[in-house]
XYZ file of C-alpha atoms in Angstrom:
750
model
C -9.341 17.353 -37.488
C -7.048 14.317 -37.239
C -4.594 15.834 -39.742
C -4.669 19.123 -37.840
C -4.051 17.256 -34.576
C -1.070 15.401 -36.074
C 0.406 18.631 -37.453
C -0.028 20.322 -34.090
C 1.817 17.472 -32.390
C 4.532 17.613 -35.021
C 5.231 21.334 -34.985
C 4.664 21.958 -31.272
C 6.567 19.021 -29.882
C 7.863 20.927 -26.877
C 4.340 21.789 -25.743
C 3.344 18.127 -25.633
C 6.519 16.549 -24.226
C 5.449 17.201 -20.644
C 1.970 15.728 -21.239
C 3.561 12.719 -22.943
C 5.824 12.073 -19.954
C 2.884 12.302 -17.527
C 0.947 9.706 -19.552
C 4.025 7.515 -20.008
C 4.898 7.239 -16.321
C 1.243 6.774 -15.361
C 1.013 3.849 -17.801
C 4.283 2.355 -16.497
C 2.981 2.292 -12.909
C -0.413 0.882 -13.913
C 1.215 -1.844 -16.017
C 3.523 -2.791 -13.157
C 0.515 -3.090 -10.858
C -1.270 -5.189 -13.464
C 1.683 -7.571 -13.609
C 1.686 -7.922 -9.828
C -2.038 -8.668 -9.820
C -1.687 -11.328 -12.540
C 1.256 -12.878 -10.703
C -0.768 -13.027 -7.500
C -3.801 -14.536 -9.230
C -1.735 -17.181 -10.994
C 0.517 -17.950 -7.995
C 2.494 -20.122 -10.395
C 5.066 -22.251 -8.564
C 6.951 -24.720 -10.769
C 7.044 -28.000 -8.745
C 10.281 -29.559 -7.579
C 9.588 -32.797 -5.697
C 6.196 -33.286 -7.357
C 7.343 -32.618 -10.912
C 6.444 -36.138 -12.110
C 2.852 -35.944 -10.859
C 0.107 -34.889 -13.273
C -2.297 -33.960 -10.477
C -1.481 -33.061 -6.878
C -3.964 -33.279 -4.007
C -3.231 -30.838 -1.150
C -4.993 -28.961 1.626
C -6.803 -25.702 0.910
C -4.881 -22.925 2.690
C -7.652 -20.336 2.206
C -10.678 -19.800 4.392
C -13.644 -17.461 4.129
C -14.029 -16.198 7.668
C -17.509 -15.377 9.011
C -18.096 -11.692 8.384
C -15.042 -11.458 6.128
C -14.825 -10.317 2.521
C -15.839 -13.123 0.179
C -13.378 -11.869 -2.424
C -10.459 -11.786 0.036
C -10.239 -15.092 1.922
C -8.141 -15.410 5.041
C -4.887 -17.342 4.800
C -4.626 -20.170 7.301
C -1.269 -20.008 9.105
C -0.695 -23.749 9.549
C -0.188 -26.540 7.032
C -3.620 -27.845 6.014
C -3.149 -31.583 5.540
C -5.168 -34.248 3.767
C -6.320 -37.661 4.892
C -3.765 -40.305 3.937
C -6.643 -42.710 3.338
C -7.473 -40.750 0.192
C -4.461 -42.359 -1.493
C -6.169 -45.754 -1.767
C -9.399 -44.133 -2.933
C -7.600 -42.154 -5.644
C -5.504 -45.160 -6.703
C -8.683 -47.043 -7.523
C -9.973 -44.358 -9.892
C -9.885 -44.996 -13.671
C -6.870 -43.408 -15.382
C -4.578 -43.432 -12.322
C -1.259 -45.194 -12.900
C 0.308 -44.583 -9.473
C 0.166 -42.350 -6.400
C 2.643 -41.156 -3.787
C 2.301 -39.336 -0.463
C 4.545 -36.519 0.670
C 5.355 -34.735 3.941
C 7.229 -31.446 3.484
C 7.349 -29.966 6.983
C 6.558 -30.590 10.626
C 5.180 -33.747 12.222
C 1.711 -34.483 10.815
C -0.844 -36.302 12.964
C -1.165 -40.108 12.286
C -2.888 -40.777 9.077
C -2.514 -37.420 7.440
C -0.021 -36.258 4.826
C 0.939 -32.912 3.239
C 0.167 -33.915 -0.358
C -0.668 -36.813 -2.649
C 0.918 -36.934 -6.095
C -1.076 -38.640 -8.848
C 0.502 -39.973 -12.076
C -2.004 -40.517 -14.890
C -1.985 -43.514 -17.202
C -0.728 -42.769 -20.722
C -3.472 -41.281 -22.862
C -5.608 -40.177 -19.914
C -7.099 -36.695 -20.152
C -5.752 -34.687 -17.198
C -8.880 -32.540 -16.936
C -11.145 -35.585 -16.720
C -8.887 -37.216 -14.143
C -8.888 -34.033 -12.093
C -12.686 -33.975 -12.158
C -12.844 -37.585 -10.943
C -10.491 -36.803 -8.065
C -12.396 -33.626 -7.148
C -15.544 -35.717 -6.750
C -13.837 -37.728 -3.999
C -12.472 -34.756 -2.031
C -13.976 -32.854 0.866
C -14.120 -29.113 1.460
C -10.622 -28.836 2.909
C -8.697 -30.409 -0.009
C -8.198 -29.392 -3.628
C -6.456 -30.542 -6.800
C -3.533 -28.719 -8.405
C -2.209 -29.048 -11.968
C 0.498 -27.379 -14.037
C 2.424 -24.686 -12.213
C -0.185 -24.794 -9.443
C 1.388 -28.031 -8.194
C 4.252 -26.231 -6.498
C 1.807 -24.637 -4.034
C 1.648 -27.997 -2.251
C 5.385 -27.767 -1.577
C 5.444 -24.028 -0.826
C 2.239 -23.346 1.089
C 3.410 -19.727 1.493
C 2.592 -19.259 -2.198
C -1.101 -19.075 -1.302
C -0.368 -16.185 1.042
C 1.634 -14.590 -1.764
C -1.412 -14.795 -4.004
C -3.729 -13.025 -1.587
C -1.158 -10.551 -0.243
C 0.183 -9.451 -3.619
C -3.258 -9.184 -5.234
C -4.619 -7.175 -2.296
C -1.577 -4.934 -2.102
C -1.364 -4.333 -5.842
C -5.123 -3.853 -6.123
C -5.235 -1.176 -3.436
C -2.138 0.503 -4.793
C -3.582 0.439 -8.319
C -6.544 2.450 -7.058
C -4.198 4.942 -5.398
C -1.977 5.114 -8.472
C -5.001 5.648 -10.711
C -6.228 8.580 -8.633
C -2.790 10.181 -8.500
C -2.007 9.556 -12.172
C -5.390 10.851 -13.370
C -4.791 14.041 -11.423
C -1.226 14.288 -12.743
C -2.230 13.762 -16.363
C -5.215 16.101 -16.107
C -3.075 18.782 -14.445
C -0.397 18.529 -17.107
C -2.909 18.563 -19.963
C -4.678 21.526 -18.406
C -1.413 23.438 -18.278
C -0.451 22.565 -21.856
C -3.865 23.627 -23.149
C -3.806 26.868 -21.166
C -0.413 27.617 -22.739
C -2.100 27.263 -26.154
C -5.028 29.466 -25.195
C -4.199 32.040 -27.848
C -3.971 29.389 -30.556
C -7.309 27.862 -29.536
C -8.828 31.322 -29.297
C -7.778 32.043 -32.880
C -9.444 28.804 -34.024
C -12.680 29.958 -32.409
C -12.295 33.436 -33.923
C -11.959 32.094 -37.490
C -15.099 29.997 -37.194
C -14.271 26.717 -35.457
C -17.164 25.361 -33.432
C -16.835 24.272 -29.789
C -17.329 20.673 -30.923
C -14.441 20.963 -33.385
C -12.118 22.395 -30.725
C -13.053 19.579 -28.337
C -12.461 17.001 -31.063
C -9.067 18.538 -31.837
C -7.979 18.367 -28.192
C -9.316 14.823 -27.759
C -7.629 13.550 -30.912
C -4.328 15.166 -29.963
C -4.568 13.492 -26.586
C -5.593 10.155 -28.088
C -2.595 10.074 -30.429
C -0.282 11.176 -27.633
C -1.659 8.609 -25.170
C -1.433 5.761 -27.707
C 2.242 6.499 -28.284
C 2.918 6.994 -24.556
C 1.224 3.741 -23.467
C 2.882 1.760 -26.245
C 6.266 3.070 -25.145
C 5.431 2.086 -21.542
C 4.942 -1.641 -22.213
C 8.523 -2.794 -21.698
C 9.352 -0.389 -18.817
C 6.072 -1.391 -17.137
C 6.993 -5.083 -17.245
C 10.491 -4.288 -16.026
C 9.179 -2.239 -13.095
C 6.652 -4.945 -12.176
C 9.339 -7.635 -12.194
C 11.659 -5.396 -10.155
C 9.016 -4.664 -7.500
C 8.029 -8.336 -7.257
C 11.692 -9.224 -6.802
C 11.919 -6.745 -3.919
C 8.776 -8.223 -2.357
C 10.215 -11.729 -2.651
C 13.535 -10.643 -1.131
C 11.691 -9.222 1.883
C 9.418 -12.230 2.371
C 6.187 -10.517 1.281
C 6.080 -12.821 -1.743
C 7.365 -16.372 -1.936
C 10.642 -16.644 -3.801
C 9.462 -19.710 -5.733
C 6.507 -17.909 -7.330
C 7.097 -17.038 -10.990
C 6.395 -13.482 -12.173
C 3.813 -13.248 -14.978
C 2.666 -10.249 -16.979
C 0.691 -11.250 -20.036
C -1.263 -9.257 -22.560
C -4.407 -8.881 -20.430
C -2.986 -6.623 -17.668
C -0.945 -4.773 -20.289
C -3.992 -4.004 -22.441
C -6.119 -3.142 -19.397
C -3.444 -0.745 -18.147
C -3.204 0.849 -21.596
C -6.970 1.296 -21.808
C -7.182 2.744 -18.300
C -4.311 5.153 -18.977
C -5.829 6.255 -22.301
C -9.296 6.753 -20.795
C -7.766 8.722 -17.919
C -5.900 10.918 -20.386
C -9.016 11.511 -22.476
C -10.983 12.348 -19.343
C -8.323 14.853 -18.354
C -8.304 16.339 -21.842
C -12.076 16.648 -21.873
C -12.062 18.569 -18.614
C -9.028 20.663 -19.496
C -10.381 21.710 -22.895
C -13.901 22.425 -21.737
C -13.465 26.155 -21.260
C -11.382 26.599 -24.399
C -14.114 24.953 -26.456
C -16.950 26.994 -24.962
C -15.393 30.460 -25.153
C -17.233 32.919 -27.408
C -15.369 33.987 -30.564
C -15.796 37.642 -29.667
C -14.049 37.048 -26.318
C -11.402 34.672 -27.552
C -8.592 37.092 -28.380
C -9.168 39.385 -25.431
C -9.091 36.540 -22.911
C -6.210 34.645 -24.407
C -3.611 36.446 -22.338
C -5.664 37.048 -19.192
C -6.815 34.969 -16.268
C -10.482 34.230 -16.624
C -12.768 32.589 -14.065
C -10.916 31.757 -10.835
C -12.166 28.168 -10.641
C -14.715 26.226 -12.649
C -17.829 24.886 -10.990
C -16.942 21.282 -11.814
C -13.442 21.620 -10.365
C -14.733 23.231 -7.189
C -17.394 20.532 -6.820
C -14.862 17.732 -7.361
C -12.491 19.270 -4.826
C -15.205 19.649 -2.201
C -16.452 16.089 -2.803
C -12.956 14.677 -2.329
C -12.378 16.695 0.832
C -15.750 15.465 2.092
C -14.744 11.888 1.263
C -11.543 12.404 3.228
C -13.552 13.598 6.224
C -15.833 10.556 5.966
C -12.866 8.160 5.770
C -11.302 9.878 8.776
C -14.477 9.401 10.800
C -14.594 5.719 9.852
C -10.930 5.308 10.761
C -11.348 6.851 14.201
C -14.822 5.630 15.128
C -15.028 2.162 13.589
C -11.629 0.637 12.863
C -8.837 -0.050 15.314
C -5.344 -1.489 15.514
C -3.763 -2.800 12.306
C -7.005 -2.229 10.370
C -6.758 1.561 10.637
C -4.591 2.010 7.495
C -7.340 0.398 5.391
C -9.234 3.710 5.409
C -6.541 6.097 6.604
C -4.341 5.592 3.527
C -7.145 6.406 1.031
C -7.990 9.435 3.163
C -4.481 10.786 2.586
C -4.906 10.509 -1.180
C -8.372 12.068 -1.424
C -7.555 14.892 1.004
C -4.440 15.776 -0.976
C -6.090 15.670 -4.404
C -9.091 17.561 -3.027
C -6.918 20.461 -1.827
C -4.926 20.364 -5.071
C -8.154 20.768 -7.050
C -9.096 23.734 -4.865
C -5.644 25.245 -5.406
C -6.875 28.292 -7.427
C -8.941 29.507 -4.456
C -6.436 28.452 -1.805
C -3.580 30.043 -3.767
C -5.344 33.412 -3.622
C -5.586 33.121 0.149
C -1.976 32.030 0.547
C -0.668 34.839 -1.691
C -2.595 37.323 0.419
C -0.836 35.944 3.523
C 2.718 35.793 2.153
C 2.748 38.953 0.033
C 4.042 41.271 2.793
C 7.086 39.226 3.845
C 7.876 38.516 0.185
C 7.793 42.221 -0.691
C 9.761 43.150 2.422
C 12.521 40.639 1.706
C 12.509 40.639 -2.091
C 12.170 44.344 -2.782
C 11.326 45.155 -6.409
C 11.726 41.571 -7.625
C 9.561 40.380 -4.746
C 6.904 42.923 -5.703
C 6.975 41.700 -9.324
C 6.721 38.092 -8.159
C 3.644 38.882 -6.055
C 2.014 40.794 -8.926
C 2.684 37.871 -11.290
C 1.258 35.403 -8.782
C -1.859 37.519 -8.191
C -2.424 38.232 -11.879
C -1.972 34.652 -13.069
C -3.522 32.524 -10.362
C -4.550 29.832 -12.851
C -0.949 29.218 -13.907
C 0.181 29.330 -10.295
C -2.481 26.804 -9.289
C -1.462 24.508 -12.146
C 2.127 24.317 -10.924
C 1.094 24.294 -7.261
C -1.132 21.196 -7.580
C 1.740 18.720 -8.060
C 3.653 20.353 -5.185
C 0.652 19.807 -2.903
C 0.367 16.240 -4.190
C 4.020 15.390 -3.547
C 4.042 16.935 -0.064
C 0.699 15.495 1.037
C 1.217 11.955 -0.266
C 4.765 11.553 1.009
C 4.116 13.140 4.424
C 0.772 11.453 4.989
C 1.696 7.939 3.849
C 5.095 7.816 5.551
C 3.972 9.187 8.918
C 0.826 7.074 8.788
C 3.053 4.007 8.532
C 5.435 5.104 11.288
C 2.518 5.995 13.584
C 0.825 2.638 13.125
C 4.142 0.805 13.479
C 4.786 2.570 16.779
C 1.281 1.852 18.075
C 1.519 -1.814 17.101
C 4.934 -2.067 18.743
C 3.621 -0.561 21.979
C 0.671 -2.954 21.981
C 2.994 -5.918 21.421
C 5.376 -4.756 24.140
C 2.543 -4.506 26.666
C 1.513 -8.086 25.850
C 4.963 -9.520 26.664
C 5.366 -10.529 30.299
C 8.216 -13.021 29.894
C 11.758 -12.146 30.961
C 13.576 -15.068 29.317
C 12.965 -17.505 26.462
C 14.044 -21.135 26.060
C 13.774 -22.397 22.474
C 14.107 -25.943 21.129
C 14.974 -27.033 17.594
C 11.980 -29.380 17.393
C 9.998 -29.569 20.649
C 10.526 -28.951 24.350
C 10.199 -31.643 26.991
C 7.125 -30.877 29.170
C 9.139 -31.952 32.192
C 11.528 -29.055 31.564
C 8.749 -26.597 32.433
C 8.482 -28.079 35.915
C 12.267 -27.968 36.377
C 12.383 -24.270 35.396
C 9.563 -23.478 37.803
C 11.747 -24.832 40.630
C 14.582 -22.395 39.905
C 15.078 -19.523 42.351
C 13.673 -16.204 41.148
C 11.208 -17.781 38.674
C 7.597 -16.655 39.065
C 6.340 -19.002 36.367
C 7.307 -20.850 33.187
C 4.956 -21.886 30.422
C 5.136 -23.600 27.081
C 4.322 -21.113 24.351
C 2.457 -21.818 21.116
C 0.842 -19.246 18.815
C -1.486 -19.479 15.832
C -4.591 -17.870 14.339
C -8.149 -19.191 14.411
C -11.769 -18.244 13.847
C -14.922 -18.590 15.919
C -17.415 -20.626 13.905
C -20.136 -20.719 16.573
C -21.539 -18.478 17.951
C -21.179 -15.777 15.284
C -17.630 -14.416 15.087
C -17.126 -10.864 16.391
C -13.468 -10.432 15.437
C -12.863 -7.176 13.502
C -13.887 -7.646 9.848
C -13.359 -11.430 10.104
C -9.589 -11.043 10.559
C -9.501 -13.879 13.076
C -8.242 -14.270 16.629
C -4.730 -14.720 17.922
C -4.546 -18.132 19.600
C -1.985 -18.509 22.376
C -1.102 -21.813 23.988
C -0.069 -21.742 27.669
C 0.366 -24.031 30.670
C -2.546 -23.679 33.074
C -0.406 -23.456 36.205
C 1.640 -20.472 34.941
C -0.889 -18.712 32.741
C -1.798 -16.154 35.404
C 1.765 -14.806 35.729
C 2.786 -15.405 32.121
C 0.069 -13.386 30.382
C -0.981 -9.709 30.749
C -4.506 -10.592 31.930
C -6.508 -10.586 35.149
C -9.049 -13.344 35.737
C -12.620 -12.097 36.276
C -14.508 -15.417 36.210
C -13.508 -19.073 36.357
C -9.829 -19.946 36.674
C -6.924 -20.115 34.235
C -5.711 -23.196 36.123
C -8.657 -25.038 34.535
C -7.110 -24.720 31.068
C -6.732 -28.437 30.340
C -7.889 -30.381 27.310
C -10.414 -28.707 24.994
C -10.829 -25.464 26.926
C -10.392 -21.754 26.273
C -10.151 -18.459 28.178
C -11.650 -15.291 26.663
C -11.571 -11.596 27.470
C -14.824 -10.776 29.237
C -15.845 -8.053 26.751
C -15.381 -10.434 23.812
C -17.278 -13.133 25.693
C -20.154 -10.701 26.171
C -20.170 -9.922 22.436
C -20.189 -13.649 21.663
C -22.892 -14.249 24.248
C -20.982 -16.921 26.176
C -19.821 -17.394 29.739
C -17.878 -19.876 31.866
C -19.023 -23.409 31.082
C -20.395 -22.607 27.617
C -18.974 -24.196 24.462
C -17.719 -22.441 21.344
C -16.558 -23.937 18.053
C -13.206 -22.834 16.679
C -11.809 -23.328 13.222
C -8.132 -23.836 13.874
C -5.174 -22.709 11.790
C -4.989 -26.137 10.105
C -8.637 -25.827 8.965
C -10.002 -28.331 11.485
C -12.876 -27.786 13.905
C -12.436 -27.844 17.680
C -15.216 -27.558 20.266
C -13.838 -25.917 23.407
C -15.395 -25.148 26.783
C -14.962 -21.668 28.261
C -12.859 -22.232 31.406
C -12.227 -18.612 32.367
C -12.897 -14.983 31.559
C -10.284 -12.244 31.950
C -9.773 -8.519 31.538
C -6.989 -7.095 29.366
C -6.131 -4.178 27.092
C -8.760 -3.204 24.522
C -6.749 -4.514 21.577
C -5.919 -7.866 23.213
C -7.801 -10.020 20.681
C -6.275 -13.236 22.039
C -7.814 -16.540 23.080
C -5.854 -18.632 25.588
C -5.786 -22.410 25.111
C -3.734 -25.252 26.641
C -0.374 -25.425 24.868
C -0.656 -29.128 23.961
C -4.179 -28.643 22.610
C -3.153 -25.758 20.345
C 0.148 -27.355 19.306
C -1.693 -30.350 17.866
C -3.230 -27.992 15.306
C 0.011 -26.330 14.191
C 2.412 -27.308 11.431
C 5.163 -28.159 13.904
C 2.809 -30.293 15.974
C 4.410 -29.607 19.375
C 5.479 -26.681 21.604
C 9.007 -25.513 20.802
C 9.369 -22.576 23.205
C 9.127 -21.867 26.925
C 8.511 -18.348 28.245
C 9.909 -17.657 31.691
C 8.633 -14.860 33.958
C 10.888 -13.708 36.803
C 9.899 -12.679 40.295
C 10.195 -9.004 41.213
C 13.748 -8.072 42.077
C 15.348 -11.016 40.287
C 18.654 -10.261 38.566
C 18.086 -10.846 34.812
C 21.674 -11.953 34.272
C 21.445 -14.492 37.083
C 18.189 -15.842 35.665
C 19.789 -16.360 32.248
C 22.793 -18.029 33.880
C 20.565 -20.450 35.848
C 18.563 -21.321 32.719
C 21.738 -21.849 30.698
C 23.126 -24.181 33.362
C 19.858 -26.146 33.535
C 19.592 -26.633 29.761
C 23.301 -27.214 29.056
C 22.976 -30.987 29.225
C 20.221 -31.092 26.591
C 21.090 -30.673 22.916
C 19.141 -28.280 20.738
C 18.104 -25.808 23.456
C 18.977 -22.106 23.423
C 18.417 -19.482 26.125
C 17.849 -15.768 25.433
C 16.342 -12.737 27.121
C 13.027 -11.178 26.113
C 14.748 -9.085 23.433
C 14.619 -12.087 21.108
C 10.825 -11.721 21.050
C 11.093 -8.033 20.189
C 13.655 -8.807 17.485
C 11.343 -11.350 15.878
C 8.466 -8.889 16.003
C 10.579 -6.118 14.522
C 11.593 -8.420 11.680
C 7.970 -9.302 10.970
C 6.800 -5.696 10.977
C 9.795 -4.638 8.919
C 8.840 -7.190 6.304
C 5.225 -6.055 6.239
C 6.124 -2.356 6.168
C 8.671 -2.795 3.401
C 5.965 -3.469 0.834
C 4.128 -0.314 1.877
C 7.281 1.755 1.549
C 7.904 0.391 -1.950
C 4.422 1.411 -3.030
C 4.727 4.822 -1.367
C 8.054 5.334 -3.104
C 6.412 4.679 -6.475
C 3.624 7.167 -5.733
C 6.071 9.764 -4.467
C 8.312 9.177 -7.474
C 5.425 9.736 -9.886
C 4.314 12.822 -7.962
C 7.864 14.206 -8.106
C 8.105 13.549 -11.847
C 4.741 15.252 -12.370
C 5.841 18.232 -10.316
C 9.136 18.653 -12.171
C 7.371 18.109 -15.469
C 4.789 20.793 -14.726
C 7.257 23.358 -13.421
C 9.683 22.933 -16.322
C 6.893 23.158 -18.887
C 5.328 26.197 -17.243
C 8.603 28.097 -16.918
C 9.887 27.218 -20.402
C 6.701 28.617 -21.921
C 7.464 32.072 -20.470
C 10.441 32.799 -22.740
C 8.623 35.616 -24.536
C 7.518 37.153 -21.227
C 11.095 37.122 -19.951
C 12.344 38.735 -23.167
C 9.806 41.576 -22.940
C 10.686 42.133 -19.296
C 14.362 42.474 -20.152
C 13.579 44.853 -23.015
C 11.863 47.279 -20.630
C 14.895 47.419 -18.371
C 15.143 44.333 -16.162
C 18.462 42.550 -16.069
C 18.775 38.813 -16.500
C 19.667 38.522 -12.817
C 16.534 40.398 -11.799
C 14.391 38.127 -13.969
C 15.911 35.049 -12.373
C 15.455 36.559 -8.901
C 11.801 37.194 -9.689
C 11.341 33.627 -10.937
C 13.116 32.266 -7.879
C 10.828 34.270 -5.617
C 7.792 32.942 -7.470
C 9.153 29.416 -7.010
C 9.567 30.085 -3.287
C 5.932 31.224 -3.115
C 4.857 28.030 -4.880
C 7.009 25.885 -2.579
C 5.810 27.503 0.649
C 2.173 27.446 -0.427
C 2.325 23.888 -1.747
C 4.135 22.571 1.331
C 1.659 24.314 3.634
C -1.408 22.947 1.854
C 0.111 19.480 1.398
C 1.010 19.330 5.081
C -2.512 20.436 5.968
C -3.937 17.586 3.877
C -1.652 15.077 5.606
C -2.379 16.363 9.116
C -6.114 16.112 8.484
C -5.801 12.318 8.835
C -2.549 11.987 10.793
C -3.744 13.905 13.864
C -6.968 11.863 14.345
C -5.117 8.583 13.784
C -2.365 9.588 16.202
C -4.927 10.585 18.844
C -6.735 7.289 18.338
C -3.715 5.016 18.476
C -1.105 6.921 20.523
C -3.209 9.423 22.484
C -1.018 12.177 21.049
C -1.631 14.936 18.514
C 1.916 14.508 17.201
C 2.341 11.533 14.823
C 5.138 9.096 15.564
C 8.254 9.190 13.440
C 11.451 11.135 13.174
C 11.149 14.877 12.400
C 13.964 14.296 9.931
C 11.453 12.538 7.655
C 9.418 15.731 7.346
C 12.538 17.851 7.045
C 13.740 15.636 4.200
C 10.366 15.840 2.452
C 10.223 19.638 2.714
C 13.836 19.957 1.638
C 13.227 17.733 -1.385
C 10.076 19.606 -2.384
C 11.737 23.015 -2.048
C 14.843 21.870 -3.923
C 12.826 20.347 -6.766
C 10.482 23.341 -6.976
C 13.213 25.959 -7.135
C 15.510 23.832 -9.296
C 12.794 22.886 -11.786
C 11.871 26.576 -12.071
C 15.258 28.287 -12.162
C 16.994 25.896 -14.555
C 14.501 26.331 -17.431
C 14.308 30.068 -16.647
C 18.091 30.297 -16.896
C 17.947 28.476 -20.218
C 15.053 30.639 -21.490
C 16.980 33.858 -20.736
C 20.269 32.853 -22.368
C 19.493 34.457 -25.719
C 19.077 38.097 -26.656
C 15.998 39.823 -25.211
C 14.774 40.925 -28.645
C 14.877 37.341 -29.966
C 13.047 36.046 -26.897
C 10.404 38.786 -27.132
C 9.317 37.650 -30.589
C 9.541 33.933 -29.814
C 6.490 31.783 -30.430
C 4.758 30.902 -27.147
């Protein structure tokens, strides 16, 4: 069987080129994802200032939030520092030649440092020395060796590790689903094109097991070659994507890209197994057909849809419905894409699997306008589509996939971006911003409050923290936004309304909480809660006030000086100014500029600077999503073109016979173009339906609108691209297949 498989591959190269390309590009994407995951896990940062140290002691920037995923720790936003007193303790350990302390950023509190570099005595085993140092450290510090040492200098590298691994891991799952469908679809088409050949094998005595073994061995050989050829392009794509992520700030520029043999081999194995799974499903019917039926069914459509395919399609659609319910009923805010994005994928693949049934329905709907507009060629196109639904469904699946994935993922991102932007805008009350290079003088707040037209001015500090006690109720352990304010101006400077206590009591170790969150935590005014701050320290705070605010206002208010002490910078560096009603914005900016002119390092701007900073942050976060979506869309487009070209090229004999009975070449091409239009319209309709199945509920949830946010030009571009690729990838091979004489084409081998 192996020799027969090799000969089949050798003498029917054209039949297998499309399947090879599907496997090749699937392996490339999976290998690129594997490289990103390895890079994130390693988080290798060659040290600069600490290059002479054998071991580096630094703060642990990760934190397992209560209720959070143990495998995905939260990243603390502030520099986690270590006790400077550890230097003397470490210096006294056996094998230590010398130590040095380092401060890389901000103004650390007295006695703490950013890192301690340890130089080992000659001949000392680094692993043993590291173990000795670990025994002296607490829970908030750790030891770094090798290329890990650079993480102490670039604390953002820890965020790179978690962000890149999470992003690449999720995308790998998406890519696997899409690539498995693409490979299986392409293999199914190539095997259906060889139905007569396989039928002859059954007719001359081949057993179903032998036919299955032939198909599996053909696929195995093909997938081995395809995955081997994908090794270098996969590494290149992974390095290219990581470079884009670093350029946009998603990954730290100092982190070194790594793609060793482990992710490469894993990607190869996954791609090969996916291909074999697709081949097993695609060849199932060919292997089970009875010899007496083989020749008669070789040229006819058989069963509309197999039971397994129908079941898989219904299961995926059901999974999409379940994910939609979770998205709307359970998750909110920025967490919505966690289930909405997978829903897009499973809905789309589910409808693509049900394409044979859905194609019948769509052909029934479009047949009258097609016949009315297309005349005789339109009638032939409809008859072809109705008589060969299996072939139509095979080429329609990738069209549905491309339309659904691109429409769903892109509009899901634009909808969530718009909702997040609206939520951020509603939380901004300030009309002007005063920013200092290092810190602002607290006395300046009082001076600004005396200016005409100023309703209130407050120092502004922001960070992220976690409630350690009582049990945290933040969504999925994502943490709380901590905002530092001045007590006297907090009422006019924040979008809240006090319901208990008073915001003017925010002094020292105190906090104000939204009343609904306080109820969930089981605390009230006067009670104490324990916070883990952004620098990984604990802070017991008394509840000074409760307030009402928007549902997604997951913010705790603290005194600015109290919060600033737990940030990397160590002091407030910004003042937010709120104007009285009717105040001229230009006059306010002029008064602030005049007041701050005598002090160096102060800048004055309107509230747009806050929006600009937010836009930059969201742009950075969204950029990574768009890169991943582009890769999925690119693979879907390649699969679609691949399938259409292969399907049309295999019809050379059919076109020759049609021309022999009287059709002109132009009429044949018109018929093929009409068929392509049917495929495009049907695929776009079903793909759009799959996308809307999740977009409408998400839009209603987040924007209170049935229409997703985003420019209509995005959808127009998607539809235009799909139609152009569908018609182009059908007409070009048809034009090539009809170039020769009809008699030669009619006797061509299929």
